[in-house]
Amino acid sequence: MQSGKPSLILAIETSCDETAAAVVRDGREVLSNIVASQTDIHRRFGGVVPEIASRKHVEQITVIVEEALRSADVSRGDIDAVAVTQGPGLVGSLLVGISAAKALALALDVPLIGTHHIAGHIYANRLVGEIVYPALALVVSGGHTELVLLPEEGVFRIIGQTRDDAVGEAYDKVARALRFPYPGGPHIDRLAADADDCIEMPRAWLEPDSFDFSFSGLKTAVLSEVNRAVMRGEVPMFAALARGFQESVVDVLTGKTMRAARVFGVKQVLLCGGVAANRGLRSRMRELCGEAGLPLLIPPMDLCTDNAAMIAAAADLKWRRGQFTPLDMHAEPLMPLEDWSVRAG
Ligand code: KG4
Ligand code: ZN
C-alpha cells in the first residue's frame, strides 16, 4: 500500500475519438482535464472511422499532454505515475495513447498503470463524491451497456449487459433515421424533452430474472415507423418518435437498475458513461433513487463522456495498492472488466 502518500497521476485516454489527458491528485481532485474531440471530423462519415481516429490521435497527443501539465501547473518531475487506457477500444487508437504513456513513464522513471476504460467511467463518480460499498453502477456509453456490482472498492462483477446494441449505439442509429448528425444522442434527448406527443414503443424486459438488455428490437421499431410514414408520403412524427424511444430506453434502464439494487442490497447507485449525460435518464434515476432512499452519484456532463480524469481516478485504485503494469504491456481491444479488479492482499 502507498497509503499516506498523496499521488499525482498523469492520465491519457485515446480509446475512441477523443484525445484526452488529465492530472489528478489522490484519485479525486482534478487539476486539469483536457479533451480534444474529433467529432467534427467523423460526423461527415456518420460514425467513427478507426484509421482516421488513430491518425488524429498521433497529431494531438503531445500537445494535449503538454496542455494538461501546463494547466495543472505541475512540472513533469511532480508526476508519481502515468495511467493510460489499455482497453477496451479501437486498437489503433489505444496504441497511440499507450506508446505516449510508456515513453513518459520511462523518461520520468515512474510506474505505468494500464487502466480499464469502463472502470474509468465508473470511478468518474469518485471525482464527485465518496463511493459507498456495495455499490451498483449502470454503465451506458456508445460501446457499452452494463450493470456492474462493486461488492468492495476496485472489485467489479458484471451482473447484466446488452445482448445486441449498446444504448448509445441505438441512440446514434435512431438519430440517423431521424435525420440528425453523429453523435445523435444529445439531439434525441433534446427532441424528446420538447415533444408534446409520444408514440408508444415496445420495452424489452427479457426473462423476468434477467438483468441483461436488448435495444435492437426497439431501434427496428422506430426505423419501421419512419419507413411506414415515408412510404405513405407523410413526414414522420420525429419528436413523438424520439420521445417514445427515449421513454422505452429510460424505463428499461432504470427499472432493471432499481431491481438489481434491491436484489443485491446495495448502498449506492452510480450512473456513468456518455449516455449518462441524457437528461431524461438523469432525472428519472434521481426520482427513483429518491423514492427508494438510495444515494445516487452522477458525474457532471464533461466527466460522463470520454475524458482522462476518469482514467486517473480508476488508476488511483491500483496506485494505492502498488499494482503497476509492466512497460511491455499491449493494447487490449476486448479487455474484460472483471479481470481488471484490484488484487486482494
Ligand atoms: O462514453 P462515450 O463518450 O464514448 C464511449 O465510450 O462510447 O459515449 C458516447 C455515446 C454516444 O453514443 C452519444 O450519442 C451518447 O454517448 N450520448 C448521449 C447523450 N450525450 C451523449 N445519448 C443520449 N443522450 C445524451 N444526452
Ligand atoms: Zn467511454
PDB file of N, CA and C and ligand atoms in Angstrom, residues 18 117 121 140-144 168-169 171-172 183-186 189 246 273-275 277-279 304-306, ligand 1:
ATOM      1  N   GLU A  18     -11.705  10.629 -28.835  1.00  0.00           N
ATOM      2  CA  GLU A  18     -11.286  11.790 -28.052  1.00  0.00           C
ATOM      3  C   GLU A  18      -9.821  11.601 -27.647  1.00  0.00           C
ATOM      4  N   HIS A 117     -11.131   1.104 -19.467  1.00  0.00           N
ATOM      5  CA  HIS A 117     -11.945   2.271 -19.823  1.00  0.00           C
ATOM      6  C   HIS A 117     -13.255   2.337 -19.018  1.00  0.00           C
ATOM      7  N   HIS A 121     -14.987   5.029 -16.416  1.00  0.00           N
ATOM      8  CA  HIS A 121     -16.332   5.632 -16.401  1.00  0.00           C
ATOM      9  C   HIS A 121     -16.958   5.495 -15.007  1.00  0.00           C
ATOM     10  N   VAL A 140     -23.549   3.264 -19.251  1.00  0.00           N
ATOM     11  CA  VAL A 140     -24.239   3.427 -20.536  1.00  0.00           C
ATOM     12  C   VAL A 140     -23.416   4.319 -21.457  1.00  0.00           C
ATOM     13  N   SER A 141     -22.805   3.702 -22.485  1.00  0.00           N
ATOM     14  CA  SER A 141     -21.982   4.512 -23.389  1.00  0.00           C
ATOM     15  C   SER A 141     -22.235   4.091 -24.829  1.00  0.00           C
ATOM     16  N   GLY A 142     -21.402   4.605 -25.733  1.00  0.00           N
ATOM     17  CA  GLY A 142     -21.565   4.286 -27.149  1.00  0.00           C
ATOM     18  C   GLY A 142     -21.254   2.822 -27.432  1.00  0.00           C
ATOM     19  N   GLY A 143     -20.384   2.222 -26.638  1.00  0.00           N
ATOM     20  CA  GLY A 143     -19.990   0.839 -26.893  1.00  0.00           C
ATOM     21  C   GLY A 143     -20.426  -0.135 -25.807  1.00  0.00           C
ATOM     22  N   HIS A 144     -20.945   0.377 -24.687  1.00  0.00           N
ATOM     23  CA  HIS A 144     -21.255  -0.499 -23.546  1.00  0.00           C
ATOM     24  C   HIS A 144     -22.587  -0.186 -22.890  1.00  0.00           C
ATOM     25  N   GLY A 168     -25.967   3.694 -26.395  1.00  0.00           N
ATOM     26  CA  GLY A 168     -25.513   4.870 -27.159  1.00  0.00           C
ATOM     27  C   GLY A 168     -25.549   4.605 -28.664  1.00  0.00           C
ATOM     28  N   GLU A 169     -25.203   3.365 -29.007  1.00  0.00           N
ATOM     29  CA  GLU A 169     -25.234   2.942 -30.413  1.00  0.00           C
ATOM     30  C   GLU A 169     -26.684   3.022 -30.930  1.00  0.00           C
ATOM     31  N   TYR A 171     -29.054   4.945 -29.746  1.00  0.00           N
ATOM     32  CA  TYR A 171     -29.363   6.379 -29.863  1.00  0.00           C
ATOM     33  C   TYR A 171     -28.813   6.929 -31.187  1.00  0.00           C
ATOM     34  N   ASP A 172     -27.569   6.579 -31.494  1.00  0.00           N
ATOM     35  CA  ASP A 172     -26.942   7.130 -32.703  1.00  0.00           C
ATOM     36  C   ASP A 172     -27.632   6.627 -33.971  1.00  0.00           C
ATOM     37  N   PRO A 183     -22.661  12.632 -33.218  1.00  0.00           N
ATOM     38  CA  PRO A 183     -23.375  11.607 -32.439  1.00  0.00           C
ATOM     39  C   PRO A 183     -24.789  12.101 -32.106  1.00  0.00           C
ATOM     40  N   GLY A 184     -25.756  11.221 -32.269  1.00  0.00           N
ATOM     41  CA  GLY A 184     -27.147  11.653 -32.245  1.00  0.00           C
ATOM     42  C   GLY A 184     -27.808  11.722 -30.875  1.00  0.00           C
ATOM     43  N   GLY A 185     -27.190  11.088 -29.862  1.00  0.00           N
ATOM     44  CA  GLY A 185     -27.798  11.023 -28.525  1.00  0.00           C
ATOM     45  C   GLY A 185     -28.332  12.363 -28.019  1.00  0.00           C
ATOM     46  N   PRO A 186     -27.498  13.411 -27.987  1.00  0.00           N
ATOM     47  CA  PRO A 186     -27.964  14.688 -27.451  1.00  0.00           C
ATOM     48  C   PRO A 186     -29.150  15.264 -28.237  1.00  0.00           C
ATOM     49  N   ASP A 189     -32.312  13.428 -27.176  1.00  0.00           N
ATOM     50  CA  ASP A 189     -32.596  13.876 -25.803  1.00  0.00           C
ATOM     51  C   ASP A 189     -33.369  15.200 -25.837  1.00  0.00           C
ATOM     52  N   GLN A 246     -36.995   7.312 -26.275  1.00  0.00           N
ATOM     53  CA  GLN A 246     -36.304   7.656 -25.020  1.00  0.00           C
ATOM     54  C   GLN A 246     -37.048   7.112 -23.800  1.00  0.00           C
ATOM     55  N   GLY A 273     -20.928   6.926 -18.030  1.00  0.00           N
ATOM     56  CA  GLY A 273     -20.816   6.706 -19.473  1.00  0.00           C
ATOM     57  C   GLY A 273     -21.474   7.854 -20.217  1.00  0.00           C
ATOM     58  N   GLY A 274     -21.188   7.939 -21.518  1.00  0.00           N
ATOM     59  CA  GLY A 274     -21.670   9.071 -22.320  1.00  0.00           C
ATOM     60  C   GLY A 274     -23.171   9.284 -22.243  1.00  0.00           C
ATOM     61  N   VAL A 275     -23.963   8.193 -22.206  1.00  0.00           N
ATOM     62  CA  VAL A 275     -25.423   8.326 -22.193  1.00  0.00           C
ATOM     63  C   VAL A 275     -25.929   8.814 -20.823  1.00  0.00           C
ATOM     64  N   ALA A 277     -25.188  11.432 -19.738  1.00  0.00           N
ATOM     65  CA  ALA A 277     -25.422  12.865 -19.965  1.00  0.00           C
ATOM     66  C   ALA A 277     -26.888  13.112 -20.327  1.00  0.00           C
ATOM     67  N   ASN A 278     -27.634  12.043 -20.598  1.00  0.00           N
ATOM     68  CA  ASN A 278     -29.046  12.159 -21.020  1.00  0.00           C
ATOM     69  C   ASN A 278     -29.919  12.718 -19.887  1.00  0.00           C
ATOM     70  N   ARG A 279     -30.601  13.816 -20.198  1.00  0.00           N
ATOM     71  CA  ARG A 279     -31.379  14.498 -19.158  1.00  0.00           C
ATOM     72  C   ARG A 279     -32.554  13.656 -18.656  1.00  0.00           C
ATOM     73  N   CYS A 304     -18.927  12.569 -17.843  1.00  0.00           N
ATOM     74  CA  CYS A 304     -19.701  11.420 -18.337  1.00  0.00           C
ATOM     75  C   CYS A 304     -19.131  10.927 -19.667  1.00  0.00           C
ATOM     76  N   THR A 305     -18.874  11.879 -20.573  1.00  0.00           N
ATOM     77  CA  THR A 305     -18.311  11.488 -21.874  1.00  0.00           C
ATOM     78  C   THR A 305     -16.815  11.230 -21.693  1.00  0.00           C
ATOM     79  N   ASP A 306     -16.195  10.616 -22.715  1.00  0.00           N
ATOM     80  CA  ASP A 306     -14.808  10.169 -22.565  1.00  0.00           C
ATOM     81  C   ASP A 306     -13.863  11.307 -22.154  1.00  0.00           C
TER      82      ASP A 306
HETATM   83  O1  KG4 B   1     -18.840   7.185 -23.183  1.00  0.00           O
HETATM   84  P1  KG4 B   1     -18.836   7.845 -24.504  1.00  0.00           P
HETATM   85  O2  KG4 B   1     -18.378   9.292 -24.588  1.00  0.00           O
HETATM   86  O3  KG4 B   1     -17.972   7.049 -25.522  1.00  0.00           O
HETATM   87  C1  KG4 B   1     -17.872   5.655 -25.473  1.00  0.00           C
HETATM   88  O4  KG4 B   1     -17.017   5.138 -24.687  1.00  0.00           O
HETATM   89  O5  KG4 B   1     -18.675   5.014 -26.182  1.00  0.00           O
HETATM   90  O6  KG4 B   1     -20.340   7.738 -25.083  1.00  0.00           O
HETATM   91  C2  KG4 B   1     -20.711   8.261 -26.335  1.00  0.00           C
HETATM   92  C3  KG4 B   1     -22.199   7.989 -26.564  1.00  0.00           C
HETATM   93  C4  KG4 B   1     -22.679   8.316 -27.983  1.00  0.00           C
HETATM   94  O7  KG4 B   1     -23.393   7.208 -28.475  1.00  0.00           O
HETATM   95  C5  KG4 B   1     -23.604   9.530 -27.761  1.00  0.00           C
HETATM   96  O8  KG4 B   1     -24.675   9.596 -28.713  1.00  0.00           O
HETATM   97  C6  KG4 B   1     -24.133   9.248 -26.375  1.00  0.00           C
HETATM   98  O9  KG4 B   1     -22.996   8.778 -25.664  1.00  0.00           O
HETATM   99  N1  KG4 B   1     -24.668  10.449 -25.737  1.00  0.00           N
HETATM  100  C7  KG4 B   1     -25.980  10.596 -25.401  1.00  0.00           C
HETATM  101  C8  KG4 B   1     -26.126  11.896 -24.852  1.00  0.00           C
HETATM  102  N2  KG4 B   1     -24.888  12.503 -24.858  1.00  0.00           N
HETATM  103  C9  KG4 B   1     -24.017  11.596 -25.392  1.00  0.00           C
HETATM  104  N3  KG4 B   1     -27.017   9.736 -25.519  1.00  0.00           N
HETATM  105  C10 KG4 B   1     -28.217  10.155 -25.093  1.00  0.00           C
HETATM  106  N4  KG4 B   1     -28.437  11.384 -24.575  1.00  0.00           N
HETATM  107  C11 KG4 B   1     -27.427  12.279 -24.423  1.00  0.00           C
HETATM  108  N5  KG4 B   1     -27.664  13.491 -23.903  1.00  0.00           N
END
